Coordinates of C-alpha atoms in Angstrom, one line a residue:
X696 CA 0.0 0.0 0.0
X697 CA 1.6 3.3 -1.2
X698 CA 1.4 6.6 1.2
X699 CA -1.3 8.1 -1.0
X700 CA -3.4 4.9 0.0
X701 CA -2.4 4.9 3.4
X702 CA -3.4 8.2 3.9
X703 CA -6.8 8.0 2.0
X704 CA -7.4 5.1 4.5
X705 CA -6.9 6.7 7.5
X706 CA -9.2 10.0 6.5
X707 CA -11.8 7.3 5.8
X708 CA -11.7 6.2 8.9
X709 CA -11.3 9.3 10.7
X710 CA -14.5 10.5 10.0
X711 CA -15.6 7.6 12.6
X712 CA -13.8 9.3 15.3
X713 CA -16.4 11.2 16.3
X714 CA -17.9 10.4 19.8
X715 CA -21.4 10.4 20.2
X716 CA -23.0 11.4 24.1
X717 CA -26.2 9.6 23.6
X718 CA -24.4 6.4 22.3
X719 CA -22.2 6.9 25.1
X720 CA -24.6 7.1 28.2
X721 CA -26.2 4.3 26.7
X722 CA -23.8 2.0 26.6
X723 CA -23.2 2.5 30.3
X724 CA -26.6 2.1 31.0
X725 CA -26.9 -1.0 29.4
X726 CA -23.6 -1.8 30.9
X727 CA -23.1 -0.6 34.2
X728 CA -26.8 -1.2 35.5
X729 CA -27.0 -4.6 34.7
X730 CA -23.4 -5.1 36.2
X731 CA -24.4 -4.0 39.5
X732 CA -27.8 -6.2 40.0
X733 CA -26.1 -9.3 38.7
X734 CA -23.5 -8.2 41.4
X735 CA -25.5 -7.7 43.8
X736 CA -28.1 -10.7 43.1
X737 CA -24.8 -12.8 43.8
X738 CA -24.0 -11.7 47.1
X739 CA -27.9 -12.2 47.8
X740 CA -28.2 -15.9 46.5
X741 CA -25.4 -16.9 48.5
X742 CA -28.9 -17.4 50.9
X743 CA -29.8 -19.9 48.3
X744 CA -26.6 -21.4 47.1
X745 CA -23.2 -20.8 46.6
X746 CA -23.2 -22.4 43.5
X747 CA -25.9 -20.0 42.1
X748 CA -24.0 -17.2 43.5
X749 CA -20.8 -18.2 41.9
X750 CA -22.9 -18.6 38.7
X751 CA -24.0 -15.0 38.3
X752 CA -20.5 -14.3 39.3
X753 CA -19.2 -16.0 36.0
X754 CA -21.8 -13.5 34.2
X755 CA -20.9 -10.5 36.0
X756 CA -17.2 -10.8 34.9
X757 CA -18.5 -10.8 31.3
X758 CA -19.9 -7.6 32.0
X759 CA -17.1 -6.7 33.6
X760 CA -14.9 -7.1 30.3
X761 CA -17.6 -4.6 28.7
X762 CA -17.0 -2.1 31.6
X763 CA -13.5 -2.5 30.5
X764 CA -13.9 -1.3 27.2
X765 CA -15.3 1.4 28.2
X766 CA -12.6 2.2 30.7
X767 CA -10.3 1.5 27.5
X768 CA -12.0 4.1 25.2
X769 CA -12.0 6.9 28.1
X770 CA -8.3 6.1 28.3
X771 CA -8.2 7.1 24.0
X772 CA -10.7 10.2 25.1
X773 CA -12.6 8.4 22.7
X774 CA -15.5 7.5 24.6
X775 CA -17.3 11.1 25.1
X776 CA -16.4 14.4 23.6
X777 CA -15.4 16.0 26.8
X778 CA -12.4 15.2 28.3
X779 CA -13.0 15.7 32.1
X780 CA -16.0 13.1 31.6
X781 CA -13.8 10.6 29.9
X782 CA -11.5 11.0 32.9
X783 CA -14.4 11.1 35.7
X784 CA -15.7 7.6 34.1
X785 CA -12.5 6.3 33.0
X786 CA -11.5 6.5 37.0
X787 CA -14.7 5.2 38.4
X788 CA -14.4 2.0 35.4
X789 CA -11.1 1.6 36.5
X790 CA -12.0 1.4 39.6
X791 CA -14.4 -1.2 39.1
X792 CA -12.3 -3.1 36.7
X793 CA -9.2 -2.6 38.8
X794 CA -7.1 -1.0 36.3
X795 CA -5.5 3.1 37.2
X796 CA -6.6 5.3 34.9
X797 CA -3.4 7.3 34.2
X798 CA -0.9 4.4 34.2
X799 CA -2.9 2.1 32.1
X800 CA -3.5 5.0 29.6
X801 CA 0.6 5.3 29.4
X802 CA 1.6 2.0 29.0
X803 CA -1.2 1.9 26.0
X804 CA -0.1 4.5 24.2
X805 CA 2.8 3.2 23.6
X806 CA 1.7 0.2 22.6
X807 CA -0.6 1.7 19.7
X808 CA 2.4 3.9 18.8
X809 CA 5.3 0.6 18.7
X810 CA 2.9 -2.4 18.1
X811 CA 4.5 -4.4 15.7
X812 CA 8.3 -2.9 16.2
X813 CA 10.4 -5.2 17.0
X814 CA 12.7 -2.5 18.5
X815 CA 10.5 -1.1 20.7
X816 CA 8.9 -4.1 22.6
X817 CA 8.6 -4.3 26.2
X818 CA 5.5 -1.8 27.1
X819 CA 2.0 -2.4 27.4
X820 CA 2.2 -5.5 25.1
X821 CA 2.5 -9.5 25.0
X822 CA 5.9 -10.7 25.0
X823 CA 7.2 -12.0 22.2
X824 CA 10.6 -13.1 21.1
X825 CA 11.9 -14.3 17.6
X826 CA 13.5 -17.0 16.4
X827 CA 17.1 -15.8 16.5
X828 CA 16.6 -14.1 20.3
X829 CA 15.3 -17.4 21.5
X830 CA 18.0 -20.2 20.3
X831 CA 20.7 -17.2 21.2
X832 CA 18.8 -16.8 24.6
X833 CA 20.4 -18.6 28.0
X834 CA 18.3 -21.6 29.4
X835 CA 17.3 -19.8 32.0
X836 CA 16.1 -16.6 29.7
X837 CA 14.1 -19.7 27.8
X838 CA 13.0 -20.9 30.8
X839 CA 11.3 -17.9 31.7
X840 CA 9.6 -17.5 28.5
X841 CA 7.8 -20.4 28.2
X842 CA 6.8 -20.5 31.3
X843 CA 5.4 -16.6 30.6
X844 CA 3.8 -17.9 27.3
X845 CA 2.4 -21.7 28.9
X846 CA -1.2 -21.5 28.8
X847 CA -1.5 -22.2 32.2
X848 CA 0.3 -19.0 33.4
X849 CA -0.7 -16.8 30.9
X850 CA -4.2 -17.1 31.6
X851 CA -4.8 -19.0 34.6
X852 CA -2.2 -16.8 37.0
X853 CA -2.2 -13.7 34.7
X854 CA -5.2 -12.1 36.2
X855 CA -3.9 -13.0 39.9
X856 CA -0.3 -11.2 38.3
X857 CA -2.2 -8.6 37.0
X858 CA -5.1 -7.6 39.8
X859 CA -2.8 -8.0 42.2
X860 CA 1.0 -7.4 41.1
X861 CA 1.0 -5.1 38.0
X862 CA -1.8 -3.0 38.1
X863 CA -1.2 -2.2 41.6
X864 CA 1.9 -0.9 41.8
X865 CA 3.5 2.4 39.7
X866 CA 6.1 2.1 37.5
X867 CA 9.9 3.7 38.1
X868 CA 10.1 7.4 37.4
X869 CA 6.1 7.4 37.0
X870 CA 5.0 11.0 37.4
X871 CA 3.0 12.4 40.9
X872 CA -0.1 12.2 39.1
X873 CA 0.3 9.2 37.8
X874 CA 1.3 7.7 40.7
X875 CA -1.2 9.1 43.0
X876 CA -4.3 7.7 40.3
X877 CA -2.8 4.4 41.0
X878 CA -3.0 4.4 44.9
X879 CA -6.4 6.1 44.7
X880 CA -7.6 3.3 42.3
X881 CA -6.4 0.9 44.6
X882 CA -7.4 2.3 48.0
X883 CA -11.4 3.0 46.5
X884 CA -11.3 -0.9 45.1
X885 CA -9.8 -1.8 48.9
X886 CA -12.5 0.5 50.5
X887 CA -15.2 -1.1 48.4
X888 CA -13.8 -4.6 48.7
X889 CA -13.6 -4.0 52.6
X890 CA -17.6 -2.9 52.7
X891 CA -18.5 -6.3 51.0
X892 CA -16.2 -7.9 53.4
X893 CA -17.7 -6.3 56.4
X894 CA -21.8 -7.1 54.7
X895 CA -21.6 -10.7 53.9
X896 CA -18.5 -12.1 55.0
X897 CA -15.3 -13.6 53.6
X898 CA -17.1 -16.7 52.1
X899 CA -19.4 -14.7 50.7
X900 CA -16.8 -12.4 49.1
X901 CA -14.9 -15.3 47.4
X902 CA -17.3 -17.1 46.1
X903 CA -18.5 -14.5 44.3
X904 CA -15.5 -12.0 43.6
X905 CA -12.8 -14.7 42.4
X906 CA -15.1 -15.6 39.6
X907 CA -15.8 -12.0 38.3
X908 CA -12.0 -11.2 38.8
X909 CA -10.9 -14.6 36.7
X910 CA -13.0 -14.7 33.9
X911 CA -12.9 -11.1 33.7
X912 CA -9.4 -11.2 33.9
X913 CA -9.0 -14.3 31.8
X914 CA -10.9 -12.8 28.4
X915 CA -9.2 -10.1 28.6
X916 CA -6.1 -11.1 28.4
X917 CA -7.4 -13.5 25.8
X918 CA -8.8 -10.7 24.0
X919 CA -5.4 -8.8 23.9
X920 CA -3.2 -11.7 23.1
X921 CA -4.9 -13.3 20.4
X922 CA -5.8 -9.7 18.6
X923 CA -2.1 -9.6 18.0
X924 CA -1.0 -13.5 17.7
X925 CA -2.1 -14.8 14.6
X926 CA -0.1 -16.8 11.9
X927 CA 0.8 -14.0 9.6
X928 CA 0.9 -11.5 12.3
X929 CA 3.5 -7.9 11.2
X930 CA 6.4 -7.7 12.7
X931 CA 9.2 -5.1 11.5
X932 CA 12.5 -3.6 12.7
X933 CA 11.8 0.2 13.1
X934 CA 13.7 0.5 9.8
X935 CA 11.1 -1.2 7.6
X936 CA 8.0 -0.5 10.2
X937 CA 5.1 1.2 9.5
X938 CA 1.8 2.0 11.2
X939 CA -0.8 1.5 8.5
X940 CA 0.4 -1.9 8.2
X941 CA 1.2 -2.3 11.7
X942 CA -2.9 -1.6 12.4
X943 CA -4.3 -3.2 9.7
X944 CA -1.8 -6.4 8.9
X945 CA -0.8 -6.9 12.8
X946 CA -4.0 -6.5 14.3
X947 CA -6.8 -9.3 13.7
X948 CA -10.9 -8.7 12.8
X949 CA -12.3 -11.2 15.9
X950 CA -15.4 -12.3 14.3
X951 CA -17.5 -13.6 17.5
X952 CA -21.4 -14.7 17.5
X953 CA -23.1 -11.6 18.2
X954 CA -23.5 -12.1 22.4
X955 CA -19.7 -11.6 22.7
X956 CA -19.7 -9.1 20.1
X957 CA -20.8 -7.2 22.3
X958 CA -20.0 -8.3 25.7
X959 CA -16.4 -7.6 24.0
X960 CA -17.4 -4.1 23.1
X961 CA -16.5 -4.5 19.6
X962 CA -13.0 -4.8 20.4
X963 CA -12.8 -7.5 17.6
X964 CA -12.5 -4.8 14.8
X965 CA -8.9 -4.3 16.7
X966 CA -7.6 -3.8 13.3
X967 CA -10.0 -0.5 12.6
X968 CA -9.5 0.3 16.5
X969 CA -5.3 0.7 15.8
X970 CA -6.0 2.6 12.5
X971 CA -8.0 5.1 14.4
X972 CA -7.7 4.9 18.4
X973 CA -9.9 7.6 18.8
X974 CA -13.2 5.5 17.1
X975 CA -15.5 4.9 19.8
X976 CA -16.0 0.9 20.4
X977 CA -19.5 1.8 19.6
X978 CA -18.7 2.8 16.2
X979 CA -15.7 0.2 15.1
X980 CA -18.2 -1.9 13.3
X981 CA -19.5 0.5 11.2
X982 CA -16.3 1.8 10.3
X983 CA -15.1 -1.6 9.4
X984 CA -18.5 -2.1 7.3
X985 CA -17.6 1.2 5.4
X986 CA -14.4 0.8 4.0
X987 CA -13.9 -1.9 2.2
X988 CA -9.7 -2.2 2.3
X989 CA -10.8 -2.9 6.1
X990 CA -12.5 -5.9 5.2
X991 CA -9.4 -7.9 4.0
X992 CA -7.4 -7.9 7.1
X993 CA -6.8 -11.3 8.9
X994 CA -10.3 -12.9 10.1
X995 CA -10.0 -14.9 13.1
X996 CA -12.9 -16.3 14.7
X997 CA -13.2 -18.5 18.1
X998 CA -12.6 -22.0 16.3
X999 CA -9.4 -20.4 14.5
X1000 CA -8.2 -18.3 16.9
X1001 CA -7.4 -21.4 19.3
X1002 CA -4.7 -22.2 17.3
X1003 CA -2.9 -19.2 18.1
X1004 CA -2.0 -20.6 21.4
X1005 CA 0.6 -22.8 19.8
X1006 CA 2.2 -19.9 18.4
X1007 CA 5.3 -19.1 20.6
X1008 CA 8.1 -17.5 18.4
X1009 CA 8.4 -15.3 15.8
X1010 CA 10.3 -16.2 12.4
X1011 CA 11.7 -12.6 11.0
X1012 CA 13.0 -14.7 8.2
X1013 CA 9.5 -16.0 6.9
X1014 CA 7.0 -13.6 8.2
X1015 CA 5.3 -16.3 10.5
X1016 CA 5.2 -17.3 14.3
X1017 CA 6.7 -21.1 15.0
X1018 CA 5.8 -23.4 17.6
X1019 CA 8.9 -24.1 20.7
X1020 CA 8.4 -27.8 19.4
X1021 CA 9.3 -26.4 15.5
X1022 CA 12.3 -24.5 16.8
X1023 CA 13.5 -27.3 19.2
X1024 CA 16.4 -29.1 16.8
X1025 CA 18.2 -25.4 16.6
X1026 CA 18.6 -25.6 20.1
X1027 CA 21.2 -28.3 19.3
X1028 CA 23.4 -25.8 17.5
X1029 CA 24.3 -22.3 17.2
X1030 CA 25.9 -21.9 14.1
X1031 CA 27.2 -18.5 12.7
X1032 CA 24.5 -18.5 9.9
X1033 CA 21.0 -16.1 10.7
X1034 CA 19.1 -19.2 12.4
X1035 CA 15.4 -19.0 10.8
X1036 CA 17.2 -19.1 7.5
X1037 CA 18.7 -22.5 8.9
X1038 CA 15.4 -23.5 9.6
X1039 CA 13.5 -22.8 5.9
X1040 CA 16.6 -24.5 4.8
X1041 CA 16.1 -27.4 6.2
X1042 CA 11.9 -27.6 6.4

């Protein structure tokens, strides 16, 4: 795609990126009322039975990825016009979702402006490692990264990493304001944790917060990973990168049955959302439906994008993520020559 193409495609798009108040307040009504009476109807069927109060827990955390995305556009001041109300919501979301407004917003950022770069890795993004970096990488540095991308840890201890661990706590040199946002986010979930506590009890609180908190935690992370690790997925050194083709070729169109459509928020079109950051979730789809270059990014859908689990390195060589098992017999040797050129050589 030349730059005259690239730039048609963005002013497209752009025209999207208007938000709408109505749309807006709807979308929280929809949201954020039926989040609190499934919450609350959990903590009061505990009376009945804990397993019908861990069930409308499981529910409650879908709506909790939804308050999320909302969280996520005030964080692009996408979400309303106004900026003060994007910030107002976007801390009382984060609040609820457990995620600081300002630090989150950050480390986000920078991921929309370096997704795709392998030079600039590291921030607010899933960690990947080619080929070359992994067979040059110590046993121990290998160690850590499968463990990091097992299944298991991604997904089942991420949220508990992430709740607890990393949203909690401010990163070095963060700035006063970002720093107080963080401890106020974390001393109003506290507070509001410690009520619940104090009402019905630490049973009570478990049995219905671990299950919002997991599967809540769990999609998302989901969400985020497999939106960027698919087959064909871009990856460029900052020489040869670019951010049309970083949004559109290393971002995936989620195609979901229409209940997590839009339990996700739309976040599926994640290739129209990194074109244009500042589209509203509640617009992405028809942005996607009117411009037709959009259409022929990578489709995943939940069958297909299962497979992405199994995708563990990336091959600079050939444009395409490898399995550990794939890269295994270059572990054997560490030959002079670039190694994912030894491995198309010899598959």
């Amino acid at each position: 795609m030349d730059k005259e193409k690239e730039k048609e495609l963005k002013k497209s798009v752009a025209r999207f990126a208007v938000p709408d108040r109505n749309a807006g307040i709807r979308q929280l009504i929809n949201t954020l009322v039926p989040f609190l009476i499934l919450w609350i109807a959990a903590y009061l069927s505990m009376a009945v039975s804990p397993w019908l109060a861990a069930g409308l827990g499981v529910v409650a955390g879908g709506f909790v990825v939804r308050l999320f995305i909302i969280f996520h556009d005030c964080t692009h001041q996408s979400f309303f016009k106004n900026k003060k109300a994007n910030r107002i919501i976007g801390t009382i979301t984060g609040i609820l979702t457990l995620f600081p407004f300002d630090k989150w917003k950050r480390s986000h950022s920078i991921h929309h402006a370096t997704s795709g770069n392998l030079d600039k890795r590291g921030t607010g993004d899933i960690w990947v490692m080619t080929v070359d970096e992994y067979v040059q990488a110590s046993f121990k540095e290998r160690l850590i990264y499968r463990l990091y991308r097992n299944p298991v840890i991604m997904f089942g201890l991420g949220p508990i990493y992430l709740f607890l661990v990393s949203n909690r706590f401010n990163r070095k040199g963060a700035k006063r304001k970002e720093r107080v946002n963080t401890h106020v986010t974390t001393a109003a979930a506290a507070l509001i944790y410690g009520m619940i506590i104090w009402m019905a009890g630490w049973e009570a609180f478990l049995i219905v917060q671990l299950p919002i908190l997991y599967i809540s935690g769990a999609l998302g992370i989901w969400l985020f990973y497999v939106q960027h690790q698919f087959e064909d997925s871009y990856f460029e050194e900052e020489s040869e990168w670019n951010f049309v083709k970083a949004a559109v070729d290393g971002s995936s169109y989620y195609k979901l049955p229409k209940v997590l459509q839009w339990i996700s928020g739309n976040i599926g079109f994640h290739h129209v959302h990194h074109l244009s950051p500042r589209v509203p979730n509640y617009a992405l789809e028809k942005a996607h439906d009117a411009t037709p270059p959009l259409q022929y990014a990578t489709t995943i859908t939940l069958k297909t994008s299962l497979e992405s689990i199994k995708f563990r390195l990336y091959d600079t060589e050939n444009k395409t993520f490898r399995t550990f098992r794939e890269v295994q017999p270059l572990l054997k040797t560490k030959e002079s020559a670039p190694v994912s050129r030894r491995m198309q050589n010899e598959s």
